[in-house]
mmCIF file of C-alpha atoms in Angstrom:
data_model
loop_
_atom_site.group_PDB
_atom_site.id
_atom_site.type_symbol
_atom_site.label_atom_id
_atom_site.label_comp_id
_atom_site.label_asym_id
_atom_site.label_seq_id
_atom_site.Cartn_x
_atom_site.Cartn_y
_atom_site.Cartn_z
ATOM 1 C CA UNK A 11 -0.145 -0.134 0.084
ATOM 2 C CA UNK A 12 1.519 2.959 -1.219
ATOM 3 C CA UNK A 13 0.642 6.817 1.224
ATOM 4 C CA UNK A 14 -1.664 9.607 -1.443
ATOM 5 C CA UNK A 15 1.497 12.022 -2.179
ATOM 6 C CA UNK A 16 -0.037 15.316 -3.478
ATOM 7 C CA UNK A 17 2.976 16.232 -5.809
ATOM 8 C CA UNK A 18 5.233 13.607 -7.393
ATOM 9 C CA UNK A 19 8.963 14.157 -8.772
ATOM 10 C CA UNK A 20 10.277 12.866 -11.848
ATOM 11 C CA UNK A 21 13.733 14.050 -12.527
ATOM 12 C CA UNK A 22 14.767 13.132 -15.917
ATOM 13 C CA UNK A 23 18.456 12.437 -15.455
ATOM 14 C CA UNK A 24 19.522 10.277 -18.640
ATOM 15 C CA UNK A 25 20.743 13.082 -20.774
ATOM 16 C CA UNK A 26 24.074 11.599 -22.537
ATOM 17 C CA UNK A 27 25.417 15.179 -22.294
ATOM 18 C CA UNK A 28 27.531 14.947 -25.643
ATOM 19 C CA UNK A 29 28.706 18.393 -25.319
ATOM 20 C CA UNK A 30 31.050 17.527 -22.029
ATOM 21 C CA UNK A 31 32.818 15.145 -24.091
ATOM 22 C CA UNK A 32 35.454 13.134 -22.257
ATOM 23 C CA UNK A 33 33.263 13.627 -19.086
ATOM 24 C CA UNK A 34 30.006 11.962 -19.765
ATOM 25 C CA UNK A 35 31.931 8.937 -21.435
ATOM 26 C CA UNK A 36 31.515 6.666 -18.904
ATOM 27 C CA UNK A 37 28.657 8.553 -16.801
ATOM 28 C CA UNK A 38 25.013 10.426 -16.778
ATOM 29 C CA UNK A 39 25.540 14.608 -17.541
ATOM 30 C CA UNK A 40 23.868 14.349 -13.480
ATOM 31 C CA UNK A 41 26.168 12.175 -11.932
ATOM 32 C CA UNK A 42 29.401 14.360 -12.813
ATOM 33 C CA UNK A 43 31.491 15.825 -10.358
ATOM 34 C CA UNK A 44 30.527 19.300 -8.997
ATOM 35 C CA UNK A 45 32.222 21.816 -6.626
ATOM 36 C CA UNK A 46 34.766 19.873 -4.949
ATOM 37 C CA UNK A 47 32.044 17.944 -3.280
ATOM 38 C CA UNK A 48 28.961 17.417 -5.372
ATOM 39 C CA UNK A 49 27.308 16.216 -7.669
ATOM 40 C CA UNK A 50 25.448 17.183 -10.425
ATOM 41 C CA UNK A 51 22.009 15.535 -9.249
ATOM 42 C CA UNK A 52 22.520 16.641 -5.409
ATOM 43 C CA UNK A 53 20.973 19.784 -6.389
ATOM 44 C CA UNK A 54 17.435 18.577 -7.549
ATOM 45 C CA UNK A 55 17.614 15.626 -5.429
ATOM 46 C CA UNK A 56 18.282 18.373 -1.823
ATOM 47 C CA UNK A 57 16.020 21.200 -3.743
ATOM 48 C CA UNK A 58 13.083 18.376 -3.064
ATOM 49 C CA UNK A 59 13.748 17.625 0.183
ATOM 50 C CA UNK A 60 13.572 21.527 0.668
ATOM 51 C CA UNK A 61 10.180 21.724 -0.993
ATOM 52 C CA UNK A 62 9.168 19.373 0.731
ATOM 53 C CA UNK A 63 9.109 17.020 -1.969
ATOM 54 C CA UNK A 64 10.088 13.125 -0.912
ATOM 55 C CA UNK A 65 8.398 10.828 -3.632
ATOM 56 C CA UNK A 66 10.742 11.380 -6.508
ATOM 57 C CA UNK A 67 11.269 9.365 -9.618
ATOM 58 C CA UNK A 68 14.809 9.283 -10.645
ATOM 59 C CA UNK A 69 14.715 8.628 -14.742
ATOM 60 C CA UNK A 70 17.471 7.233 -16.346
ATOM 61 C CA UNK A 71 19.221 4.793 -19.188
ATOM 62 C CA UNK A 72 22.854 6.386 -20.675
ATOM 63 C CA UNK A 73 25.310 5.666 -18.625
ATOM 64 C CA UNK A 74 23.661 4.374 -15.076
ATOM 65 C CA UNK A 75 26.115 2.200 -13.689
ATOM 66 C CA UNK A 76 28.103 4.804 -11.266
ATOM 67 C CA UNK A 77 24.215 7.080 -10.886
ATOM 68 C CA UNK A 78 22.630 3.624 -9.578
ATOM 69 C CA UNK A 79 25.113 3.648 -7.604
ATOM 70 C CA UNK A 80 25.107 6.948 -5.941
ATOM 71 C CA UNK A 81 21.926 6.931 -5.400
ATOM 72 C CA UNK A 82 22.094 4.158 -3.596
ATOM 73 C CA UNK A 83 18.989 4.146 -1.174
ATOM 74 C CA UNK A 84 18.431 7.907 -1.061
ATOM 75 C CA UNK A 85 20.149 8.428 2.415
ATOM 76 C CA UNK A 86 22.147 11.458 1.954
ATOM 77 C CA UNK A 87 19.153 13.434 0.935
ATOM 78 C CA UNK A 88 17.072 12.226 3.787
ATOM 79 C CA UNK A 89 14.517 10.064 0.974
ATOM 80 C CA UNK A 90 15.424 5.924 2.169
ATOM 81 C CA UNK A 91 11.814 6.052 3.273
ATOM 82 C CA UNK A 92 9.306 2.636 3.304
ATOM 83 C CA UNK A 93 6.718 3.657 0.974
ATOM 84 C CA UNK A 94 7.812 6.751 -1.324
ATOM 85 C CA UNK A 95 11.526 8.409 -1.080
ATOM 86 C CA UNK A 96 13.385 8.265 -3.991
ATOM 87 C CA UNK A 97 13.256 5.448 -6.747
ATOM 88 C CA UNK A 98 15.837 4.855 -10.132
ATOM 89 C CA UNK A 99 13.675 3.884 -13.088
ATOM 90 C CA UNK A 100 15.928 2.731 -15.895
ATOM 91 C CA UNK A 101 13.282 1.521 -19.239
ATOM 92 C CA UNK A 102 12.958 -2.204 -18.271
ATOM 93 C CA UNK A 103 11.079 -5.688 -20.827
ATOM 94 C CA UNK A 104 7.602 -5.211 -20.750
ATOM 95 C CA UNK A 105 5.188 -7.874 -22.720
ATOM 96 C CA UNK A 106 6.296 -6.199 -25.713
ATOM 97 C CA UNK A 107 9.463 -6.048 -25.164
ATOM 98 C CA UNK A 108 11.938 -3.619 -24.288
ATOM 99 C CA UNK A 109 12.102 -0.340 -24.932
ATOM 100 C CA UNK A 110 13.945 2.674 -24.503
ATOM 101 C CA UNK A 111 12.359 5.888 -23.649
ATOM 102 C CA UNK A 112 12.244 8.193 -26.896
ATOM 103 C CA UNK A 113 11.963 11.125 -25.296
ATOM 104 C CA UNK A 114 11.787 13.403 -22.382
ATOM 105 C CA UNK A 115 7.573 13.039 -22.646
ATOM 106 C CA UNK A 116 7.970 9.276 -23.315
ATOM 107 C CA UNK A 117 9.873 8.821 -20.858
ATOM 108 C CA UNK A 118 7.437 9.939 -17.974
ATOM 109 C CA UNK A 119 4.813 8.028 -19.866
ATOM 110 C CA UNK A 120 6.528 4.614 -19.198
ATOM 111 C CA UNK A 121 6.743 5.337 -15.772
ATOM 112 C CA UNK A 122 3.194 6.271 -15.154
ATOM 113 C CA UNK A 123 2.007 3.170 -12.897
ATOM 114 C CA UNK A 124 4.940 4.275 -10.902
ATOM 115 C CA UNK A 125 3.015 8.078 -10.740
ATOM 116 C CA UNK A 126 0.061 6.940 -10.074
ATOM 117 C CA UNK A 127 0.239 4.133 -6.896
ATOM 118 C CA UNK A 128 0.993 7.905 -5.431
ATOM 119 C CA UNK A 129 -2.620 8.833 -6.697
ATOM 120 C CA UNK A 130 -0.900 12.815 -6.508
ATOM 121 C CA UNK A 131 -3.007 16.370 -7.314
ATOM 122 C CA UNK A 132 0.454 17.438 -8.545
ATOM 123 C CA UNK A 133 3.530 16.280 -10.953
ATOM 124 C CA UNK A 134 6.657 17.642 -11.064
ATOM 125 C CA UNK A 135 8.789 17.406 -13.984
ATOM 126 C CA UNK A 136 12.784 18.225 -13.327
ATOM 127 C CA UNK A 137 15.744 18.038 -15.711
ATOM 128 C CA UNK A 138 19.059 16.494 -14.076
ATOM 129 C CA UNK A 139 21.719 19.031 -15.370
ATOM 130 C CA UNK A 140 21.284 22.176 -13.579
ATOM 131 C CA UNK A 141 22.908 23.775 -10.784
ATOM 132 C CA UNK A 142 20.679 25.988 -8.396
ATOM 133 C CA UNK A 143 19.018 26.442 -4.901
ATOM 134 C CA UNK A 144 14.942 26.537 -5.455
ATOM 135 C CA UNK A 145 11.269 26.090 -3.447
ATOM 136 C CA UNK A 146 9.516 23.810 -5.115
ATOM 137 C CA UNK A 147 7.272 24.395 -2.106
ATOM 138 C CA UNK A 148 6.792 28.301 -3.810
ATOM 139 C CA UNK A 149 6.157 27.233 -7.220
ATOM 140 C CA UNK A 150 3.369 25.170 -6.326
ATOM 141 C CA UNK A 151 1.629 27.461 -4.245
ATOM 142 C CA UNK A 152 1.570 29.901 -7.656
ATOM 143 C CA UNK A 153 0.668 27.011 -9.483
ATOM 144 C CA UNK A 154 -2.695 26.452 -7.180
ATOM 145 C CA UNK A 155 -2.916 30.329 -6.448
ATOM 146 C CA UNK A 156 -3.446 30.853 -10.187
ATOM 147 C CA UNK A 157 -5.281 27.349 -10.930
ATOM 148 C CA UNK A 158 -3.166 26.537 -13.686
ATOM 149 C CA UNK A 159 -3.193 22.876 -15.436
ATOM 150 C CA UNK A 160 0.873 24.146 -16.082
ATOM 151 C CA UNK A 161 3.007 26.346 -14.544
ATOM 152 C CA UNK A 162 6.557 26.930 -15.964
ATOM 153 C CA UNK A 163 9.874 28.053 -13.994
ATOM 154 C CA UNK A 164 11.300 30.210 -15.926
ATOM 155 C CA UNK A 165 14.128 32.813 -15.892
ATOM 156 C CA UNK A 166 15.802 35.953 -17.631
ATOM 157 C CA UNK A 167 18.745 35.198 -19.602
ATOM 158 C CA UNK A 168 20.494 37.280 -21.996
ATOM 159 C CA UNK A 169 18.539 37.701 -25.401
ATOM 160 C CA UNK A 170 21.786 36.301 -27.725
ATOM 161 C CA UNK A 171 21.860 33.255 -25.076
ATOM 162 C CA UNK A 172 18.184 33.131 -25.370
ATOM 163 C CA UNK A 173 18.122 30.669 -28.395
ATOM 164 C CA UNK A 174 19.637 27.667 -26.896
ATOM 165 C CA UNK A 175 16.257 27.530 -24.651
ATOM 166 C CA UNK A 176 12.795 26.966 -24.675
ATOM 167 C CA UNK A 177 12.030 30.680 -25.254
ATOM 168 C CA UNK A 178 7.977 31.878 -24.061
ATOM 169 C CA UNK A 179 6.085 35.651 -23.936
ATOM 170 C CA UNK A 180 3.097 35.755 -21.560
ATOM 171 C CA UNK A 181 0.857 38.375 -20.981
ATOM 172 C CA UNK A 182 0.621 40.425 -17.308
ATOM 173 C CA UNK A 183 -0.878 37.966 -15.313
ATOM 174 C CA UNK A 184 1.722 35.646 -16.338
ATOM 175 C CA UNK A 185 0.134 33.511 -18.381
ATOM 176 C CA UNK A 186 1.608 32.373 -21.383
ATOM 177 C CA UNK A 187 0.138 33.299 -24.605
ATOM 178 C CA UNK A 188 3.335 31.862 -26.774
ATOM 179 C CA UNK A 189 6.247 29.364 -26.308
ATOM 180 C CA UNK A 190 8.369 28.352 -29.202
ATOM 181 C CA UNK A 191 11.399 25.783 -28.133
ATOM 182 C CA UNK A 192 14.839 26.850 -29.306
ATOM 183 C CA UNK A 193 13.748 29.773 -31.332
ATOM 184 C CA UNK A 194 16.468 30.588 -34.040
ATOM 185 C CA UNK A 195 14.409 34.177 -33.996
ATOM 186 C CA UNK A 196 13.994 34.452 -29.683
ATOM 187 C CA UNK A 197 10.359 36.752 -29.306
ATOM 188 C CA UNK A 198 11.983 37.321 -25.770
ATOM 189 C CA UNK A 199 14.498 36.410 -22.740
ATOM 190 C CA UNK A 200 12.637 34.671 -20.844
ATOM 191 C CA UNK A 201 13.488 31.207 -20.676
ATOM 192 C CA UNK A 202 12.025 27.675 -19.491
ATOM 193 C CA UNK A 203 14.230 26.026 -16.872
ATOM 194 C CA UNK A 204 13.020 22.369 -17.045
ATOM 195 C CA UNK A 205 10.653 22.601 -14.226
ATOM 196 C CA UNK A 206 7.049 21.921 -14.617
ATOM 197 C CA UNK A 207 4.391 21.176 -12.699
ATOM 198 C CA UNK A 208 1.106 20.145 -13.983
ATOM 199 C CA UNK A 209 -1.950 18.738 -12.663
ATOM 200 C CA UNK A 210 -1.942 15.452 -12.863
ATOM 201 C CA UNK A 211 -4.972 14.435 -14.887
ATOM 202 C CA UNK A 212 -4.475 17.354 -17.699
ATOM 203 C CA UNK A 213 -0.946 15.407 -18.177
ATOM 204 C CA UNK A 214 -2.250 12.288 -18.207
ATOM 205 C CA UNK A 215 -4.820 12.776 -20.689
ATOM 206 C CA UNK A 216 -1.449 15.079 -23.014
ATOM 207 C CA UNK A 217 0.989 11.805 -22.408
ATOM 208 C CA UNK A 218 -1.827 9.186 -23.958
ATOM 209 C CA UNK A 219 -2.014 11.428 -27.102
ATOM 210 C CA UNK A 220 0.790 12.132 -27.233
ATOM 211 C CA UNK A 221 2.026 8.517 -26.951
ATOM 212 C CA UNK A 222 -0.052 7.772 -29.362
ATOM 213 C CA UNK A 223 1.381 10.033 -32.437
ATOM 214 C CA UNK A 224 4.212 8.572 -34.051
ATOM 215 C CA UNK A 225 5.748 11.430 -35.799
ATOM 216 C CA UNK A 226 5.506 13.118 -32.232
ATOM 217 C CA UNK A 227 8.865 13.158 -31.059
ATOM 218 C CA UNK A 228 7.574 13.161 -27.569
ATOM 219 C CA UNK A 229 9.141 15.902 -26.172
ATOM 220 C CA UNK A 230 8.214 18.354 -23.126
ATOM 221 C CA UNK A 231 9.306 21.380 -25.661
ATOM 222 C CA UNK A 232 8.877 20.412 -29.172
ATOM 223 C CA UNK A 233 5.279 18.517 -28.754
ATOM 224 C CA UNK A 234 3.600 18.188 -25.016
ATOM 225 C CA UNK A 235 3.829 22.176 -24.468
ATOM 226 C CA UNK A 236 2.407 23.017 -27.844
ATOM 227 C CA UNK A 237 0.060 20.957 -27.374
ATOM 228 C CA UNK A 238 -1.389 22.339 -24.259
ATOM 229 C CA UNK A 239 -0.818 25.949 -25.436
ATOM 230 C CA UNK A 240 -2.964 25.413 -28.557
ATOM 231 C CA UNK A 241 -5.501 23.686 -26.799
ATOM 232 C CA UNK A 242 -6.461 26.870 -24.908
ATOM 233 C CA UNK A 243 -4.900 25.140 -21.176
ATOM 234 C CA UNK A 244 -4.066 28.024 -18.337
ATOM 235 C CA UNK A 245 -0.393 28.165 -18.295
ATOM 236 C CA UNK A 246 1.729 30.221 -16.661
ATOM 237 C CA UNK A 247 5.391 31.449 -16.341
ATOM 238 C CA UNK A 248 7.357 30.940 -12.699
ATOM 239 C CA UNK A 249 9.530 33.826 -12.581
ATOM 240 C CA UNK A 250 12.323 32.675 -11.066
ATOM 241 C CA UNK A 251 15.090 35.834 -9.221
ATOM 242 C CA UNK A 252 17.889 33.488 -8.442
ATOM 243 C CA UNK A 253 21.194 31.615 -9.499
ATOM 244 C CA UNK A 254 20.298 28.896 -11.938
ATOM 245 C CA UNK A 255 23.288 27.283 -14.723
ATOM 246 C CA UNK A 256 22.511 25.379 -16.789
ATOM 247 C CA UNK A 257 25.791 23.111 -16.928
ATOM 248 C CA UNK A 258 25.888 21.713 -20.632
ATOM 249 C CA UNK A 259 28.870 22.426 -21.961
ATOM 250 C CA UNK A 260 32.033 22.537 -20.886
ATOM 251 C CA UNK A 261 32.852 26.503 -20.954
ATOM 252 C CA UNK A 262 29.328 26.854 -18.642
ATOM 253 C CA UNK A 263 30.285 23.875 -16.114
ATOM 254 C CA UNK A 264 33.670 25.562 -16.075
ATOM 255 C CA UNK A 265 31.521 28.592 -15.500
ATOM 256 C CA UNK A 266 29.234 27.100 -12.777
ATOM 257 C CA UNK A 267 32.574 25.776 -11.002
ATOM 258 C CA UNK A 268 34.382 29.479 -10.667
ATOM 259 C CA UNK A 269 31.333 31.196 -9.602
ATOM 260 C CA UNK A 270 31.736 29.678 -6.544
ATOM 261 C CA UNK A 271 35.033 30.896 -5.783
ATOM 262 C CA UNK A 272 35.940 34.294 -3.624
ATOM 263 C CA UNK A 273 34.557 36.414 -0.647
ATOM 264 C CA UNK A 274 30.666 36.959 -1.782
ATOM 265 C CA UNK A 275 31.121 34.029 -4.813
ATOM 266 C CA UNK A 276 27.197 34.077 -6.859
ATOM 267 C CA UNK A 277 26.602 30.483 -5.932
ATOM 268 C CA UNK A 278 26.893 29.956 -2.362
ATOM 269 C CA UNK A 279 27.160 26.859 -0.608
ATOM 270 C CA UNK A 280 27.694 27.362 2.034
ATOM 271 C CA UNK A 281 24.460 29.021 3.533
ATOM 272 C CA UNK A 282 23.787 26.547 6.244
ATOM 273 C CA UNK A 283 19.944 27.376 6.592
ATOM 274 C CA UNK A 284 20.041 25.769 2.573
ATOM 275 C CA UNK A 285 21.660 22.922 2.560
ATOM 276 C CA UNK A 286 23.681 21.166 -0.631
ATOM 277 C CA UNK A 287 23.494 17.114 0.870
ATOM 278 C CA UNK A 288 25.962 14.720 -1.086
ATOM 279 C CA UNK A 289 27.077 11.147 -0.714
ATOM 280 C CA UNK A 290 30.317 12.019 -0.188
ATOM 281 C CA UNK A 291 33.532 9.833 1.203
ATOM 282 C CA UNK A 292 34.359 10.301 4.132
ATOM 283 C CA UNK A 293 38.398 11.841 4.019
ATOM 284 C CA UNK A 294 40.515 12.510 6.375
ATOM 285 C CA UNK A 295 41.377 17.014 6.942
ATOM 286 C CA UNK A 296 43.391 18.495 3.539
ATOM 287 C CA UNK A 297 47.027 18.495 4.305
ATOM 288 C CA UNK A 298 48.862 21.450 3.149
ATOM 289 C CA UNK A 299 52.663 22.172 2.757
ATOM 290 C CA UNK A 300 55.018 24.944 4.512
ATOM 291 C CA UNK A 301 56.029 26.003 0.692
ATOM 292 C CA UNK A 302 51.802 25.332 -0.271
ATOM 293 C CA UNK A 303 50.472 29.228 -1.836
ATOM 294 C CA UNK A 304 46.757 28.659 -2.376
ATOM 295 C CA UNK A 305 44.917 31.657 -3.846
ATOM 296 C CA UNK A 306 40.887 31.674 -3.989
ATOM 297 C CA UNK A 307 40.084 27.943 -4.375
ATOM 298 C CA UNK A 308 38.065 24.540 -3.240
ATOM 299 C CA UNK A 309 41.126 22.023 -1.507
ATOM 300 C CA UNK A 310 38.849 19.302 -0.420
ATOM 301 C CA UNK A 311 38.746 16.842 2.304
ATOM 302 C CA UNK A 312 42.029 14.839 1.684
ATOM 303 C CA UNK A 313 43.992 16.463 -0.230
ATOM 304 C CA UNK A 314 47.755 17.047 0.205
ATOM 305 C CA UNK A 315 48.955 20.355 -1.312
ATOM 306 C CA UNK A 316 52.729 21.284 -1.731
ATOM 307 C CA UNK A 317 52.954 23.751 -5.106
ATOM 308 C CA UNK A 318 50.586 26.860 -5.770
ATOM 309 C CA UNK A 319 46.669 26.508 -6.144
ATOM 310 C CA UNK A 320 44.956 29.402 -7.550
ATOM 311 C CA UNK A 321 41.734 30.815 -8.400
ATOM 312 C CA UNK A 322 40.774 26.216 -8.690
ATOM 313 C CA UNK A 323 38.964 23.859 -6.719
ATOM 314 C CA UNK A 324 40.085 20.447 -6.201
ATOM 315 C CA UNK A 325 37.680 17.587 -4.827
ATOM 316 C CA UNK A 326 39.238 14.772 -2.488
ATOM 317 C CA UNK A 327 41.768 13.540 -2.423
ATOM 318 C CA UNK A 328 44.401 15.212 -4.932
ATOM 319 C CA UNK A 329 47.792 15.662 -4.769
ATOM 320 C CA UNK A 330 49.755 18.611 -5.452
ATOM 321 C CA UNK A 331 53.306 18.269 -5.195
ATOM 322 C CA UNK A 332 56.436 20.919 -4.786
ATOM 323 C CA UNK A 333 56.867 23.529 -7.549
ATOM 324 C CA UNK A 334 53.794 22.743 -9.374
ATOM 325 C CA UNK A 335 51.440 25.228 -10.171
ATOM 326 C CA UNK A 336 46.804 25.317 -10.875
ATOM 327 C CA UNK A 337 45.347 27.930 -12.062
ATOM 328 C CA UNK A 338 42.173 28.719 -13.234
ATOM 329 C CA UNK A 339 41.671 24.349 -12.968
ATOM 330 C CA UNK A 340 38.823 22.528 -11.757
ATOM 331 C CA UNK A 341 40.587 18.880 -11.260
ATOM 332 C CA UNK A 342 38.644 15.668 -9.913
ATOM 333 C CA UNK A 343 39.343 13.403 -6.908
ATOM 334 C CA UNK A 344 42.699 11.713 -7.391
ATOM 335 C CA UNK A 345 44.634 13.244 -9.487
ATOM 336 C CA UNK A 346 48.240 13.282 -8.838
ATOM 337 C CA UNK A 347 50.109 16.615 -10.586
ATOM 338 C CA UNK A 348 53.794 16.139 -10.209
ATOM 339 C CA UNK A 349 56.805 18.448 -10.125
ATOM 340 C CA UNK A 350 57.065 21.966 -11.735
ATOM 341 C CA UNK A 351 53.298 20.872 -13.781
ATOM 342 C CA UNK A 352 51.755 23.475 -14.727
ATOM 343 C CA UNK A 353 48.045 23.792 -15.376
ATOM 344 C CA UNK A 354 46.097 26.469 -16.690
ATOM 345 C CA UNK A 355 42.269 26.718 -17.214
ATOM 346 C CA UNK A 356 41.596 23.145 -17.387
ATOM 347 C CA UNK A 357 39.922 20.097 -16.508
ATOM 348 C CA UNK A 358 40.867 16.935 -15.415
ATOM 349 C CA UNK A 359 39.262 13.727 -15.074
ATOM 350 C CA UNK A 360 39.793 11.845 -11.837
ATOM 351 C CA UNK A 361 42.121 9.234 -10.884
ATOM 352 C CA UNK A 362 44.462 10.887 -13.816
ATOM 353 C CA UNK A 363 48.397 11.339 -13.228
ATOM 354 C CA UNK A 364 50.635 13.938 -14.571
ATOM 355 C CA UNK A 365 54.011 13.434 -14.046
ATOM 356 C CA UNK A 366 57.296 15.744 -13.541
ATOM 357 C CA UNK A 367 56.960 18.694 -15.425
ATOM 358 C CA UNK A 368 53.950 18.566 -18.410
ATOM 359 C CA UNK A 369 52.874 22.259 -19.046
ATOM 360 C CA UNK A 370 48.844 21.352 -20.062
ATOM 361 C CA UNK A 371 46.439 23.809 -20.842
ATOM 362 C CA UNK A 372 46.901 28.521 -21.605
ATOM 363 C CA UNK A 373 45.778 31.375 -19.897
ATOM 364 C CA UNK A 374 42.270 32.224 -19.680
ATOM 365 C CA UNK A 375 42.418 35.261 -21.085
ATOM 366 C CA UNK A 376 42.571 32.915 -24.952
ATOM 367 C CA UNK A 377 39.383 30.996 -24.057
ATOM 368 C CA UNK A 378 40.605 27.526 -24.787
ATOM 369 C CA UNK A 379 39.938 25.751 -22.320
ATOM 370 C CA UNK A 380 41.631 22.337 -21.717
ATOM 371 C CA UNK A 381 40.127 18.579 -20.967
ATOM 372 C CA UNK A 382 41.712 15.214 -19.429
ATOM 373 C CA UNK A 383 40.087 12.364 -19.568
ATOM 374 C CA UNK A 384 39.746 10.005 -16.537
ATOM 375 C CA UNK A 385 42.796 7.104 -15.328
ATOM 376 C CA UNK A 386 45.571 7.631 -17.806
ATOM 377 C CA UNK A 387 48.797 8.459 -16.798
ATOM 378 C CA UNK A 388 50.618 11.716 -18.535
ATOM 379 C CA UNK A 389 54.363 11.345 -19.030
ATOM 380 C CA UNK A 390 56.676 13.617 -17.973
ATOM 381 C CA UNK A 391 57.655 16.753 -19.532
ATOM 382 C CA UNK A 392 54.389 16.185 -21.907
ATOM 383 C CA UNK A 393 52.532 19.193 -23.345
ATOM 384 C CA UNK A 394 49.434 19.814 -24.230
ATOM 385 C CA UNK A 395 48.411 22.821 -25.910
ATOM 386 C CA UNK A 396 45.312 24.952 -24.829
ATOM 387 C CA UNK A 397 41.958 23.581 -26.142
ATOM 388 C CA UNK A 398 42.962 19.716 -26.611
ATOM 389 C CA UNK A 399 40.398 17.149 -25.684
ATOM 390 C CA UNK A 400 43.255 15.001 -24.383
ATOM 391 C CA UNK A 401 41.469 10.601 -23.954
ATOM 392 C CA UNK A 402 44.478 8.898 -24.984
ATOM 393 C CA UNK A 403 47.636 9.508 -24.557
ATOM 394 C CA UNK A 404 48.457 8.683 -28.230
ATOM 395 C CA UNK A 405 44.979 10.149 -29.675
ATOM 396 C CA UNK A 406 45.263 13.897 -28.360
ATOM 397 C CA UNK A 407 43.199 15.846 -30.368
ATOM 398 C CA UNK A 408 41.606 19.341 -30.678
ATOM 399 C CA UNK A 409 37.513 20.403 -30.336
ATOM 400 C CA UNK A 410 35.909 23.447 -29.556
ATOM 401 C CA UNK A 411 34.780 23.845 -25.603
#
């Protein structure tokens, strides 16, 4: 017997994240590390528990192993419940055979049986690849006040970036009268955050109609939202004023990490009133050598620092030897930097060892972000230019970051 829930959240976490290149070769994008000790999925899960939503379905597909292991029972987010809690929902084989998720709407449609167990009045749809803090309960209250059929969270973006998002035009009362998915000529700068609240019966109806349409892309932005607008459903935009970052590209991922630095960071992870929870390893305190120099950086537990670290983020158990210089960079867990090595404007994936005297990357001003893959051993005095995607010692290549 499942308890009735007013609102059930469905978290779309199956995306490949191809624009993050080597960072998502073995990981789903929501499982990519962020901010020194977190993963991207920590943010929507933490938002849910702060909002009083403790029944969450996590829809996985691409490279799900790490994500499944990371979520586990949901204990770090206080979601290890007898009824409800967090449930991982991969594609599965039914009577007609196995069926991969064909789009965001189809992923929800294939899991309606999970949602209906809790007979919710409202369904919250979330993306698993954004960095932000948000009280979904406030958005739900807005949805109820407007007597809406669907409410979409929106944030104003620079007009030159608007074509990357679903863009909407609203009336004075916030009602949406037009929605364009990634338009070449945006009608406004009000961008969808990929956060939707639906009345459950309304969503069921449109998902079933969409599933029966063989010409549909089975996507919320391309199909469900336009169909509801065309039918005259009451749809409202919920304005969000806080920090929100789509980390779908390497540059935006790097920038979101850098936004954590400084005395007054653009995004504050030290706010105890709205903690971001994570499944962190139990590591010893950092060790900072006598000759080490650290400026404007996050140094996580387990790190050993003997060199110079500036404007960078180091995850757990990173080692930086004497004479090494790290600047404007992100080093994932268990990375080791040898003596006199230089790392500039670079992301290095987990477990890679950079030997003595290597020179990797180019100054930030050149705008050529370098990315080094996981579990590599880079030979002493190797030079890797700025803008390179380095996945294998024999296969270095330049890519647009």
